[in-house]
Amino acid sequence: MSDETPTTTESPPEAAPATTVPVAYEDASRLLTSGGTAQLALFSNVHRDPVRLDGVLKDPLRFREAMATLYAVVGSDYRYVPKDRTAYLAYLRVKRESTTLNVRQSQQAFFEWALRNDPLAFILLDPVVTVHPDQVFFEVFSKDEGTYAKLGIDLGAIELEHPPACGTTNIDFSPALFAGVEQMRSYRQTRLSVGKEAVALTTTSAVKVLEKKVQVPDSWLRGFLQVQSAAALPRDAFRLSAIDLYNLLRHLRMNGDRKGRRRGLRIELIPGEPPRLVLEPWETVLSSTAGPYRGKASRVVRLWGRRRLLLLRRLLPFVEAIDVHVLGSGLPSFWVLRAGPVTLTLGLSGFTATNWSQAVSFDLLLPRKVHGGEALERVLRHLATVWVADSKQLSSATGLKGEALVEGLQAGCQQGKLMYDVAGDVYRLRALTEAPLDMGRLEYRNQRERSAHDLLARRGAVQIVSENRIAGTGLELTGKVMAAEDRREYRPQMLLNDEGQVSKAECTCTFFRKQGLKAGPCAHLVALRLAYGEQEARRAREAGPREGVTVETRTYSRRDEEGADVVQVTLDRSRLKLRWGRAGKAMRLQVLRFNTADEARAAYFARLGDLGARGYLDATAE
């Protein structure tokens, strides 16, 4: 190595798409204590409309634990990241050999370099704070963008001295602020102040404006929009008690996951019976104590990423009831914790490794008209006066009904101007950012997805050639995509498991032959997946989707005190296969042959109806 000091290259890698958001605070948010009183001063963003709230908290401990839970969500990252210290060690070696820095100084230099080149690895994005006539609420995303949380504090829990100034802003949720929140005590009178000046904050230090330009990733903004899309979808709801969730968390805390084994949370819902939580792979059954499931049909829902529920443990002692909203197996779920005047809504993506912005199926269900037009303007004008309303109130006030009202509300949520509150089943006026969002950038994640939607919009360009249901494996889809600009026909093929996840995919296009799936799916695979989603939605809307079923497998189970009976029914054109027995043991097999596929189909659905009448659950999602 030469004696000449080498030039250190600090150019960052290609940055992910991001939106620059100017943020400035009059001072750092913190807790100030003096004798038997304390003031939690939350300084708001001076670049946004004025927001003001000032009053004394009636229950500081409940507020403290709720904010601690929120902070745990903000800093959580459940993605698997293998330990790779190659770049770090190489940086230390270069620094030691090229300068006179010691190890500690080299480490500090590395962190300063990383902060300049990858700031999102160290910072927490500021929460979105909204003051409404009925509550003040905080919205955050986890670092892995797979967990959304909304913490609502009813204004009845605060002794207000002045009427609040409603609006949306940001606060600096720093580790110093969290350390101050941890010092809140019940014997101190604690005042909560939100505003640009934090309501006459008294301090001996000089006021220093904290100004920065935050690069908010587009995936973070898309995640907020996807949460609203998922929350508006049809879902099943059931109630748990605090002890039910405690038993679930205790079992997860006392038992480690096993590699290579199923690690889902299976929920069995039977009308008139308490919901049952089944923990895999131990098959531990936890029955709810909060009352029976009041749905109309039996179903089994399987969820992943269950260890993220451990984030709720600090608020659990104050929780009175828990409402769980599930969309389906492998789909997001919402956990609403009701603790008196405090309500925490936790939105979990379907899988820990899949964040909210990667949910293609929700994009499919959104209308492509994202402008809203006159319908959205009516909704915004009404909410600008009342701030919060349910769909019936909005329909009465705006004169919009049916599809027109739904289109206006969905457009407002997609643009970040409105938010749907799952806990209250109401819509709220909440501008995600001060400036309007660039929907041209946020509507699609990349050019391939945009091309896939363009192909789907062309009549006859994307076709599903065959659907082959493979027992125990999943559904094999084969498609045909005509690309006029390439003057070629492509043949995408994918294998969907029972949870709807793509387990295998291939295509005849050049992009796939060169890259495979390392750079993500090609436009033709995305188009095939979207076309299948549209077909499934169309089948669900139609009255008689059974006529098109030729190959299908369904699994039913019925649980008793000693275990579960399992029955698997397979329709294979003109044959009907029946497998039955106790779970975990060898199963018996019977094959029935029919003269025509129609007779086999009729017998297949007759068997399914008989199993449902005998109390069996459709456990196909397992």
Coordinates of C-alpha atoms in Angstrom, one line a residue:
M1 CA 0.0 0.0 0.0
S2 CA 1.4 3.4 -0.9
D3 CA 2.0 6.2 1.6
E4 CA -0.4 8.4 -0.2
T5 CA -3.8 8.6 1.5
P6 CA -6.4 7.0 -0.7
T7 CA -9.5 8.9 -1.6
T8 CA -12.5 7.4 0.2
T9 CA -15.5 7.1 -2.2
E10 CA -18.8 7.8 -0.3
S11 CA -21.2 7.8 -3.2
P12 CA -24.3 5.9 -2.0
P13 CA -25.9 3.0 -3.9
E14 CA -28.9 3.7 -6.1
A15 CA -31.5 5.1 -3.7
A16 CA -35.0 3.8 -3.6
P17 CA -37.7 6.2 -4.9
A18 CA -38.5 8.7 -2.2
T19 CA -40.5 11.9 -1.6
T20 CA -38.8 14.9 0.0
V21 CA -40.9 16.3 2.9
P22 CA -39.7 19.4 4.7
V23 CA -40.1 19.2 8.4
A24 CA -39.3 21.8 11.0
Y25 CA -40.0 22.1 14.7
E26 CA -39.7 25.0 17.1
D27 CA -37.9 22.8 19.6
A28 CA -37.3 19.2 20.5
S29 CA -40.4 17.4 21.9
R30 CA -39.7 16.2 25.4
L31 CA -41.1 15.8 28.9
L32 CA -40.4 18.6 31.4
T33 CA -40.9 17.9 35.1
S34 CA -41.0 20.4 38.0
G35 CA -41.9 19.2 41.5
G36 CA -45.2 17.3 41.3
T37 CA -46.1 18.4 37.8
A38 CA -44.9 17.4 34.3
Q39 CA -45.6 18.6 30.8
L40 CA -45.3 16.5 27.7
A41 CA -44.6 19.0 25.0
L42 CA -45.0 17.7 21.4
F43 CA -43.9 20.3 18.9
S44 CA -45.7 20.1 15.6
N45 CA -44.3 20.6 12.1
V46 CA -44.3 24.4 11.4
H47 CA -44.7 23.7 7.6
R48 CA -48.2 22.3 8.2
D49 CA -51.5 24.0 9.2
P50 CA -51.6 25.0 12.9
V51 CA -52.7 22.2 15.2
R52 CA -53.3 22.8 18.9
L53 CA -54.2 20.7 21.9
D54 CA -53.6 21.4 25.6
G55 CA -54.9 19.7 28.7
V56 CA -54.2 17.5 31.7
L57 CA -54.1 13.8 31.3
K58 CA -56.5 12.0 33.6
D59 CA -54.6 8.7 33.5
P60 CA -50.9 9.3 32.7
L61 CA -50.0 5.6 33.2
R62 CA -52.4 4.4 30.5
F63 CA -51.1 7.0 28.2
R64 CA -47.5 6.1 29.0
E65 CA -48.0 2.4 28.2
A66 CA -49.9 3.2 25.0
M67 CA -47.1 5.5 23.7
A68 CA -44.5 2.9 24.7
T69 CA -46.4 0.4 22.6
L70 CA -46.5 2.9 19.7
Y71 CA -42.7 3.4 20.0
A72 CA -42.2 -0.4 20.0
V73 CA -44.1 -0.6 16.7
V74 CA -42.1 2.3 15.1
G75 CA -38.7 0.7 15.9
S76 CA -39.7 -2.9 15.1
D77 CA -38.1 -4.8 12.3
Y78 CA -38.9 -8.5 11.9
R79 CA -37.2 -9.0 8.6
Y80 CA -34.5 -11.7 8.5
V81 CA -31.2 -10.1 7.8
P82 CA -28.1 -12.4 7.8
K83 CA -25.1 -11.1 9.6
D84 CA -22.7 -9.6 7.0
R85 CA -19.9 -7.5 8.4
T86 CA -17.8 -7.6 5.3
A87 CA -18.4 -3.9 4.3
Y88 CA -18.0 -2.7 7.9
L89 CA -14.7 -4.6 8.5
A90 CA -13.3 -3.4 5.2
Y91 CA -14.2 0.2 6.1
L92 CA -12.5 -0.1 9.5
R93 CA -9.3 -1.6 7.8
V94 CA -9.1 1.2 5.3
K95 CA -9.6 3.8 7.9
R96 CA -7.0 2.3 10.2
E97 CA -4.4 1.9 7.5
S98 CA -5.0 5.3 5.8
T99 CA -5.4 7.5 8.9
T100 CA -4.3 7.8 12.5
L101 CA -7.8 7.0 13.8
N102 CA -8.1 4.4 16.5
V103 CA -10.8 1.7 16.5
R104 CA -13.4 3.8 18.3
Q105 CA -12.9 6.8 16.0
S106 CA -13.1 4.5 13.0
Q107 CA -16.4 3.1 14.2
Q108 CA -17.7 6.6 14.6
A109 CA -16.5 7.6 11.1
F110 CA -18.4 4.5 9.7
F111 CA -21.6 5.5 11.4
E112 CA -21.3 9.1 10.1
W113 CA -20.7 7.7 6.6
A114 CA -23.7 5.4 6.9
L115 CA -25.9 8.2 8.2
R116 CA -25.0 10.3 5.1
N117 CA -25.5 7.4 2.6
D118 CA -28.3 5.3 4.2
P119 CA -30.1 7.5 6.7
L120 CA -33.2 5.3 6.8
A121 CA -31.2 2.6 8.5
F122 CA -30.9 4.7 11.6
I123 CA -33.9 7.1 11.8
L124 CA -37.5 6.5 12.7
L125 CA -40.0 8.3 10.4
D126 CA -42.0 10.9 12.3
P127 CA -45.6 9.8 13.3
V128 CA -48.6 11.4 11.6
V129 CA -50.6 13.2 14.4
T130 CA -54.2 14.3 13.9
V131 CA -56.4 16.3 16.3
H132 CA -60.2 15.8 15.8
P133 CA -63.2 16.9 17.8
D134 CA -63.5 13.5 19.4
Q135 CA -59.9 12.3 19.7
V136 CA -56.2 12.8 19.0
F137 CA -54.6 10.0 17.2
F138 CA -51.1 8.9 16.1
E139 CA -50.3 6.8 13.0
V140 CA -47.0 5.1 12.5
F141 CA -45.3 2.4 10.4
S142 CA -42.7 -0.1 11.6
K143 CA -39.2 0.0 10.1
D144 CA -39.9 -3.1 8.1
E145 CA -43.1 -1.4 6.9
G146 CA -45.1 -4.6 7.7
T147 CA -46.9 -3.2 10.8
Y148 CA -49.2 -0.3 10.9
A149 CA -50.5 1.2 14.2
K150 CA -53.1 3.9 15.0
L151 CA -53.3 5.1 18.6
G152 CA -56.4 7.0 19.4
I153 CA -56.9 9.0 22.7
D154 CA -60.4 10.2 23.3
L155 CA -60.5 13.9 24.3
G156 CA -62.7 12.8 27.3
A157 CA -59.5 11.4 28.8
I158 CA -58.0 15.0 28.8
E159 CA -59.1 17.9 30.8
L160 CA -59.0 20.6 28.1
E161 CA -58.5 24.2 29.0
H162 CA -59.1 25.5 25.5
P163 CA -61.0 24.2 22.4
P164 CA -58.6 22.2 20.2
A165 CA -57.5 23.3 16.8
C166 CA -58.1 20.4 14.5
G167 CA -55.8 19.3 11.8
T168 CA -52.9 16.9 10.9
T169 CA -49.2 17.4 11.5
N170 CA -46.0 15.5 12.5
I171 CA -44.0 15.2 15.7
D172 CA -40.4 14.2 16.2
F173 CA -40.7 10.8 17.9
S174 CA -37.1 10.6 19.1
P175 CA -35.5 8.3 21.6
A176 CA -35.1 11.3 23.9
L177 CA -38.9 11.8 23.8
F178 CA -39.5 8.2 24.5
A179 CA -37.1 8.3 27.5
G180 CA -39.2 11.2 28.8
V181 CA -42.5 9.3 28.3
E182 CA -41.0 6.5 30.4
Q183 CA -40.6 8.9 33.3
M184 CA -44.4 9.7 33.5
R185 CA -45.8 8.8 36.9
S186 CA -49.3 8.6 38.3
Y187 CA -48.5 10.9 41.3
R188 CA -47.5 13.7 38.9
Q189 CA -50.1 15.9 37.2
T190 CA -49.1 15.5 33.6
R191 CA -50.1 18.0 30.9
L192 CA -50.2 17.1 27.2
S193 CA -49.4 19.9 24.8
V194 CA -49.5 19.6 21.0
G195 CA -48.7 22.6 18.8
K196 CA -46.1 24.6 17.0
E197 CA -45.1 26.3 20.3
A198 CA -46.2 23.3 22.5
V199 CA -48.4 25.8 24.3
A200 CA -46.1 28.2 26.2
L201 CA -43.3 25.8 27.0
T202 CA -41.1 27.3 29.6
T203 CA -37.4 26.5 29.3
T204 CA -34.2 28.3 30.1
S205 CA -32.5 27.2 26.9
A206 CA -32.7 29.3 23.8
V207 CA -35.3 28.3 21.2
K208 CA -33.7 26.4 18.3
V209 CA -35.6 25.6 15.2
L210 CA -35.0 21.9 14.2
E211 CA -35.3 21.8 10.4
K212 CA -34.6 18.9 8.1
K213 CA -35.7 17.5 4.8
V214 CA -36.8 13.9 5.3
Q215 CA -36.6 11.5 2.3
V216 CA -39.8 9.5 2.9
P217 CA -39.6 6.3 0.8
D218 CA -42.4 5.9 -1.7
S219 CA -43.0 2.4 -0.2
W220 CA -43.9 4.1 3.2
L221 CA -46.4 6.3 1.5
R222 CA -47.8 3.4 -0.6
G223 CA -48.1 1.5 2.7
F224 CA -50.4 4.0 4.2
L225 CA -52.6 3.9 1.1
Q226 CA -52.6 0.1 1.0
V227 CA -53.7 0.0 4.7
Q228 CA -56.8 2.0 3.7
S229 CA -57.5 -0.3 0.7
A230 CA -57.3 -3.4 2.9
A231 CA -59.4 -1.9 5.7
A232 CA -62.2 -1.2 3.2
L233 CA -62.4 -4.8 2.0
P234 CA -65.0 -7.3 3.3
R235 CA -63.8 -9.0 6.4
D236 CA -64.9 -11.2 9.3
A237 CA -64.7 -10.0 12.9
F238 CA -64.7 -11.7 16.2
R239 CA -63.9 -10.7 19.8
L240 CA -61.2 -11.8 22.2
S241 CA -60.6 -11.0 25.8
A242 CA -57.3 -9.7 27.2
I243 CA -56.6 -13.1 28.8
D244 CA -56.9 -14.8 25.5
L245 CA -54.2 -12.6 23.9
Y246 CA -52.1 -13.0 27.1
N247 CA -52.2 -16.8 26.8
L248 CA -51.3 -16.5 23.1
L249 CA -48.3 -14.2 23.8
R250 CA -47.2 -16.3 26.8
H251 CA -47.1 -19.5 24.7
L252 CA -45.0 -17.7 22.0
R253 CA -42.7 -16.3 24.6
M254 CA -42.1 -19.6 26.3
N255 CA -41.7 -21.7 23.1
G256 CA -39.3 -21.0 20.3
D257 CA -40.2 -21.5 16.7
R258 CA -39.0 -24.7 15.0
K259 CA -37.2 -24.5 11.7
G260 CA -38.8 -26.1 8.8
R261 CA -42.2 -26.5 10.6
R262 CA -45.4 -24.6 10.0
R263 CA -45.5 -21.5 12.2
G264 CA -48.9 -20.0 11.6
L265 CA -51.7 -18.9 13.8
R266 CA -54.8 -20.8 12.7
I267 CA -58.2 -19.3 13.7
E268 CA -61.3 -21.6 13.7
L269 CA -64.6 -19.7 13.5
I270 CA -67.8 -21.6 14.0
P271 CA -71.1 -19.7 14.4
G272 CA -72.4 -19.9 17.9
E273 CA -69.1 -21.2 19.3
P274 CA -66.2 -19.3 20.8
P275 CA -63.3 -18.7 18.3
R276 CA -60.4 -21.1 18.7
L277 CA -56.8 -20.1 18.2
V278 CA -54.5 -23.0 17.2
L279 CA -50.8 -22.4 17.5
E280 CA -48.6 -24.3 15.0
P281 CA -46.7 -26.6 15.0
W282 CA -47.6 -27.5 18.6
E283 CA -51.3 -27.7 17.7
T284 CA -52.0 -25.9 21.0
V285 CA -55.7 -24.9 21.1
L286 CA -56.7 -21.7 22.9
S287 CA -60.5 -21.1 23.2
S288 CA -61.7 -17.5 23.5
T289 CA -63.6 -16.4 26.6
A290 CA -65.1 -13.3 25.1
G291 CA -68.2 -14.9 23.7
P292 CA -69.3 -16.8 20.6
Y293 CA -68.5 -16.0 17.0
R294 CA -71.5 -14.3 15.4
G295 CA -70.7 -14.8 11.7
K296 CA -73.0 -16.6 9.3
A297 CA -70.6 -19.3 8.1
S298 CA -67.9 -21.5 9.4
R299 CA -64.3 -20.8 8.2
V300 CA -60.7 -21.3 9.0
V301 CA -58.2 -18.4 8.7
R302 CA -54.5 -18.9 8.9
L303 CA -52.2 -15.9 9.7
W304 CA -48.5 -15.5 9.6
G305 CA -46.1 -13.1 11.4
R306 CA -47.7 -13.9 14.8
R307 CA -44.7 -12.8 16.8
R308 CA -45.4 -9.2 15.9
L309 CA -48.3 -9.4 18.4
L310 CA -45.7 -9.3 21.1
L311 CA -45.5 -5.6 20.5
L312 CA -48.8 -5.3 22.3
R313 CA -47.7 -6.7 25.7
R314 CA -47.2 -3.4 27.5
L315 CA -50.7 -2.1 26.9
L316 CA -52.3 -5.5 27.6
P317 CA -52.9 -4.9 31.4
F318 CA -55.2 -2.0 30.5
V319 CA -57.1 -3.7 27.7
E320 CA -60.8 -4.4 28.2
A321 CA -61.7 -6.1 24.8
I322 CA -59.9 -7.0 21.6
D323 CA -61.7 -7.0 18.2
V324 CA -60.0 -8.9 15.5
H325 CA -60.7 -8.3 11.8
V326 CA -59.5 -10.9 9.3
L327 CA -59.6 -10.8 5.5
G328 CA -58.6 -14.3 4.8
S329 CA -55.7 -16.8 5.0
G330 CA -52.4 -15.1 4.3
L331 CA -54.0 -11.7 4.1
P332 CA -53.7 -8.7 6.5
S333 CA -55.5 -8.6 9.8
F334 CA -56.4 -5.8 12.1
W335 CA -56.3 -6.1 15.9
V336 CA -58.2 -3.4 17.8
L337 CA -57.3 -3.1 21.5
R338 CA -59.9 -1.2 23.5
A339 CA -58.5 0.2 26.8
G340 CA -61.2 2.6 28.0
P341 CA -60.5 6.0 26.3
V342 CA -57.4 4.6 24.6
T343 CA -57.8 2.5 21.4
L344 CA -54.9 1.0 19.5
T345 CA -55.4 -0.5 16.0
L346 CA -52.6 -2.8 14.8
G347 CA -52.6 -3.6 11.1
L348 CA -50.4 -6.6 10.2
S349 CA -49.5 -7.5 6.6
G350 CA -50.1 -11.0 5.5
F351 CA -46.4 -12.0 5.9
T352 CA -43.6 -10.5 7.9
A353 CA -41.3 -10.5 4.9
T354 CA -44.0 -8.8 2.7
N355 CA -44.6 -5.2 3.7
W356 CA -47.8 -3.3 3.1
S357 CA -46.6 -1.6 -0.1
Q358 CA -46.0 -5.1 -1.8
A359 CA -49.6 -6.3 -1.6
V360 CA -50.4 -6.6 -5.3
S361 CA -53.9 -8.1 -4.6
F362 CA -55.1 -4.9 -2.9
D363 CA -54.0 -2.8 -5.9
L364 CA -56.1 -5.1 -8.0
L365 CA -59.2 -4.4 -6.0
L366 CA -58.7 -0.6 -6.1
P367 CA -60.6 1.4 -8.9
R368 CA -58.2 2.7 -11.4
K369 CA -60.0 6.1 -11.2
V370 CA -57.9 7.7 -8.5
H371 CA -59.2 11.3 -9.0
G372 CA -62.6 11.0 -7.5
G373 CA -64.1 14.0 -9.3
E374 CA -67.2 15.7 -7.9
A375 CA -67.9 12.8 -5.5
L376 CA -64.6 13.3 -3.7
E377 CA -65.1 17.1 -3.6
R378 CA -68.5 16.7 -1.9
V379 CA -67.0 14.3 0.7
L380 CA -64.1 16.7 1.4
R381 CA -66.3 19.7 1.8
H382 CA -68.5 18.0 4.3
L383 CA -65.6 16.5 6.3
A384 CA -63.9 19.9 6.4
T385 CA -66.7 21.0 8.8
V386 CA -67.3 17.8 10.9
W387 CA -63.9 16.1 10.5
V388 CA -65.3 12.6 11.1
A389 CA -68.5 10.8 9.9
D390 CA -69.6 7.3 9.0
S391 CA -70.9 6.2 5.6
K392 CA -74.5 6.8 6.4
Q393 CA -73.9 10.3 7.6
L394 CA -71.8 11.1 4.5
S395 CA -74.5 9.7 2.2
S396 CA -77.1 11.9 3.9
A397 CA -75.0 15.0 3.9
T398 CA -73.6 14.7 0.4
G399 CA -76.4 13.1 -1.5
L400 CA -74.1 10.4 -2.8
K401 CA -75.3 6.8 -2.7
G402 CA -74.0 3.4 -3.7
E403 CA -71.1 3.2 -6.1
A404 CA -70.7 7.0 -6.3
L405 CA -70.1 7.3 -2.6
V406 CA -67.7 4.3 -2.5
E407 CA -65.7 5.8 -5.5
G408 CA -65.4 9.1 -3.7
L409 CA -64.3 7.6 -0.4
Q410 CA -61.8 5.2 -2.0
A411 CA -60.3 8.0 -4.2
G412 CA -59.9 10.1 -1.1
C413 CA -58.1 7.3 0.8
Q414 CA -55.9 6.5 -2.2
Q415 CA -54.8 10.1 -2.4
G416 CA -54.0 10.3 1.3
K417 CA -56.7 12.9 2.0
L418 CA -59.0 10.6 4.0
M419 CA -58.5 7.6 6.3
Y420 CA -60.8 4.8 7.3
D421 CA -60.8 4.2 11.1
V422 CA -61.4 0.5 11.6
A423 CA -62.0 0.8 15.3
G424 CA -64.8 3.3 14.9
D425 CA -66.1 2.3 11.4
V426 CA -65.9 5.9 10.4
Y427 CA -64.0 8.1 7.8
R428 CA -61.8 10.9 9.0
L429 CA -60.3 13.9 7.3
R430 CA -56.5 13.4 7.4
A431 CA -54.1 14.8 4.9
L432 CA -51.1 12.5 4.9
T433 CA -48.8 15.2 3.5
E434 CA -49.0 19.0 3.2
A435 CA -48.5 18.8 -0.6
P436 CA -50.7 16.6 -2.8
L437 CA -49.2 13.2 -3.4
D438 CA -47.8 12.4 -6.8
M439 CA -50.1 9.6 -7.8
G440 CA -48.3 8.9 -11.0
R441 CA -45.3 7.7 -8.9
L442 CA -47.3 5.9 -6.2
E443 CA -49.9 4.2 -8.3
Y444 CA -47.4 1.5 -9.4
R445 CA -44.2 0.3 -7.8
N446 CA -42.2 -0.1 -11.0
Q447 CA -42.4 0.1 -14.8
R448 CA -43.1 -3.6 -15.1
E449 CA -46.2 -3.4 -12.9
R450 CA -47.4 -0.4 -15.0
S451 CA -46.8 -2.5 -18.2
A452 CA -48.8 -5.4 -16.6
H453 CA -51.8 -3.1 -16.0
D454 CA -51.6 -1.8 -19.5
L455 CA -51.6 -5.3 -20.9
L456 CA -54.5 -6.2 -18.7
A457 CA -56.5 -3.2 -20.1
R458 CA -56.1 -4.4 -23.6
R459 CA -59.0 -6.7 -24.6
G460 CA -57.8 -10.3 -25.2
A461 CA -54.1 -9.5 -24.5
V462 CA -54.0 -11.6 -21.3
Q463 CA -55.7 -15.0 -21.3
I464 CA -55.7 -17.8 -18.7
V465 CA -55.2 -20.9 -20.8
S466 CA -55.5 -23.6 -18.1
E467 CA -56.0 -24.0 -14.3
N468 CA -54.7 -27.3 -12.9
R469 CA -55.4 -28.0 -9.2
I470 CA -52.6 -30.3 -7.9
A471 CA -53.6 -32.0 -4.6
G472 CA -51.4 -31.0 -1.7
T473 CA -49.4 -28.6 -3.9
G474 CA -51.6 -25.8 -5.2
L475 CA -53.0 -24.3 -8.4
E476 CA -50.9 -24.3 -11.6
L477 CA -51.8 -21.4 -13.8
T478 CA -50.8 -21.2 -17.5
G479 CA -51.4 -18.0 -19.4
K480 CA -50.9 -16.4 -22.8
V481 CA -49.9 -12.8 -23.2
M482 CA -49.9 -11.0 -26.6
A483 CA -47.5 -8.0 -26.6
A484 CA -48.3 -6.0 -29.7
E485 CA -45.2 -3.8 -29.3
D486 CA -42.9 -6.9 -29.3
R487 CA -45.0 -8.7 -31.9
R488 CA -44.7 -11.8 -29.8
E489 CA -46.7 -14.2 -27.7
Y490 CA -45.4 -15.1 -24.2
R491 CA -46.3 -18.0 -22.0
P492 CA -46.2 -17.2 -18.3
Q493 CA -46.8 -20.0 -15.8
M494 CA -47.0 -20.0 -12.0
L495 CA -47.8 -22.2 -9.1
L496 CA -50.0 -20.7 -6.4
N497 CA -50.1 -22.5 -3.0
D498 CA -53.2 -22.7 -0.9
E499 CA -52.5 -19.2 0.6
G500 CA -52.3 -17.5 -2.8
Q501 CA -48.6 -17.1 -2.6
V502 CA -46.5 -17.7 -5.8
S503 CA -44.2 -20.7 -5.0
K504 CA -42.9 -21.2 -8.6
A505 CA -43.0 -19.0 -11.7
E506 CA -41.5 -19.0 -15.2
C507 CA -42.0 -17.2 -18.5
T508 CA -40.7 -17.4 -22.0
C509 CA -39.7 -13.7 -22.2
T510 CA -36.1 -12.4 -22.4
F511 CA -36.3 -10.6 -19.1
F512 CA -37.1 -13.8 -17.2
R513 CA -34.5 -15.9 -19.1
K514 CA -31.8 -13.4 -18.1
Q515 CA -32.9 -12.4 -14.6
G516 CA -35.2 -15.1 -13.4
L517 CA -37.0 -13.9 -10.3
K518 CA -33.9 -12.2 -8.8
A519 CA -35.1 -8.8 -10.1
G520 CA -38.8 -9.5 -9.4
P521 CA -41.5 -10.9 -11.7
C522 CA -41.7 -9.9 -15.3
A523 CA -44.6 -7.9 -16.6
H524 CA -46.2 -11.0 -18.1
L525 CA -46.2 -12.9 -14.8
V526 CA -47.7 -9.9 -13.0
A527 CA -50.4 -9.6 -15.7
L528 CA -51.3 -13.3 -15.3
R529 CA -51.6 -12.9 -11.5
L530 CA -53.8 -9.8 -11.8
A531 CA -55.9 -11.5 -14.5
Y532 CA -56.5 -14.5 -12.2
G533 CA -57.4 -12.2 -9.3
E534 CA -60.0 -10.4 -11.5
Q535 CA -61.3 -13.8 -12.6
E536 CA -61.7 -14.9 -8.9
A537 CA -63.5 -11.7 -8.0
R538 CA -65.8 -12.1 -11.0
R539 CA -66.6 -15.7 -10.0
A540 CA -67.4 -14.6 -6.5
R541 CA -69.8 -12.0 -7.8
E542 CA -71.6 -14.3 -10.1
A543 CA -74.4 -16.5 -8.9
G544 CA -73.3 -19.8 -10.3
P545 CA -69.5 -20.2 -10.3
R546 CA -69.8 -24.0 -9.7
E547 CA -70.3 -24.8 -13.4
G548 CA -66.8 -23.9 -14.3
V549 CA -65.2 -26.1 -11.6
T550 CA -63.6 -29.3 -13.0
V551 CA -60.5 -29.9 -10.8
E552 CA -60.6 -28.8 -7.1
T553 CA -59.6 -30.1 -3.7
R554 CA -61.1 -29.1 -0.4
T555 CA -60.2 -30.2 3.2
Y556 CA -62.6 -30.2 6.1
S557 CA -61.9 -30.8 9.8
R558 CA -63.9 -31.2 12.9
R559 CA -62.3 -30.9 16.3
D560 CA -63.1 -32.7 19.5
E561 CA -61.3 -33.0 22.9
E562 CA -58.9 -35.7 21.7
G563 CA -57.9 -34.2 18.3
A564 CA -59.5 -33.6 14.9
D565 CA -61.2 -35.6 12.2
V566 CA -60.0 -34.6 8.6
V567 CA -61.9 -35.2 5.4
Q568 CA -60.3 -34.3 2.0
V569 CA -62.6 -34.2 -1.1
T570 CA -61.0 -34.0 -4.6
L571 CA -62.9 -33.4 -7.8
D572 CA -60.9 -34.6 -10.8
R573 CA -63.1 -34.2 -13.8
S574 CA -65.3 -37.3 -13.8
R575 CA -63.7 -38.8 -10.6
L576 CA -64.3 -38.1 -7.0
K577 CA -61.6 -38.9 -4.4
L578 CA -62.4 -39.1 -0.7
R579 CA -59.7 -39.3 2.0
W580 CA -60.6 -39.3 5.7
G581 CA -59.1 -40.1 9.1
R582 CA -57.6 -38.6 12.3
A583 CA -55.3 -35.7 11.9
G584 CA -51.6 -36.8 11.8
K585 CA -52.4 -40.4 11.1
A586 CA -52.7 -42.5 7.9
M587 CA -55.9 -41.7 6.0
R588 CA -58.3 -44.0 4.1
L589 CA -59.0 -43.5 0.4
Q590 CA -62.0 -44.0 -1.7
V591 CA -62.3 -43.3 -5.5
L592 CA -65.7 -42.9 -7.2
R593 CA -66.1 -42.8 -11.0
F594 CA -69.0 -41.1 -12.8
N595 CA -70.2 -41.3 -16.3
T596 CA -69.9 -37.5 -16.9
A597 CA -68.1 -34.6 -15.3
D598 CA -71.4 -32.9 -14.4
E599 CA -72.5 -35.9 -12.3
A600 CA -69.1 -35.9 -10.5
R601 CA -69.4 -32.1 -9.9
A602 CA -72.9 -32.5 -8.4
A603 CA -71.7 -35.3 -6.1
Y604 CA -68.7 -33.2 -5.1
F605 CA -70.7 -30.2 -4.0
A606 CA -73.3 -32.5 -2.3
R607 CA -70.5 -34.0 -0.2
L608 CA -69.2 -30.5 0.7
G609 CA -72.7 -29.5 1.8
D610 CA -73.1 -32.6 3.9
L611 CA -69.8 -32.0 5.6
G612 CA -70.8 -28.4 6.5
A613 CA -74.1 -29.6 7.8
R614 CA -72.3 -32.1 10.1
G615 CA -70.2 -29.4 11.7
Y616 CA -67.0 -29.7 9.7
L617 CA -64.9 -26.6 9.0
D618 CA -63.6 -25.8 5.5
A619 CA -59.9 -26.0 6.4
T620 CA -58.6 -25.6 2.8
A621 CA -56.6 -22.5 3.9
E622 CA -54.3 -24.8 6.0

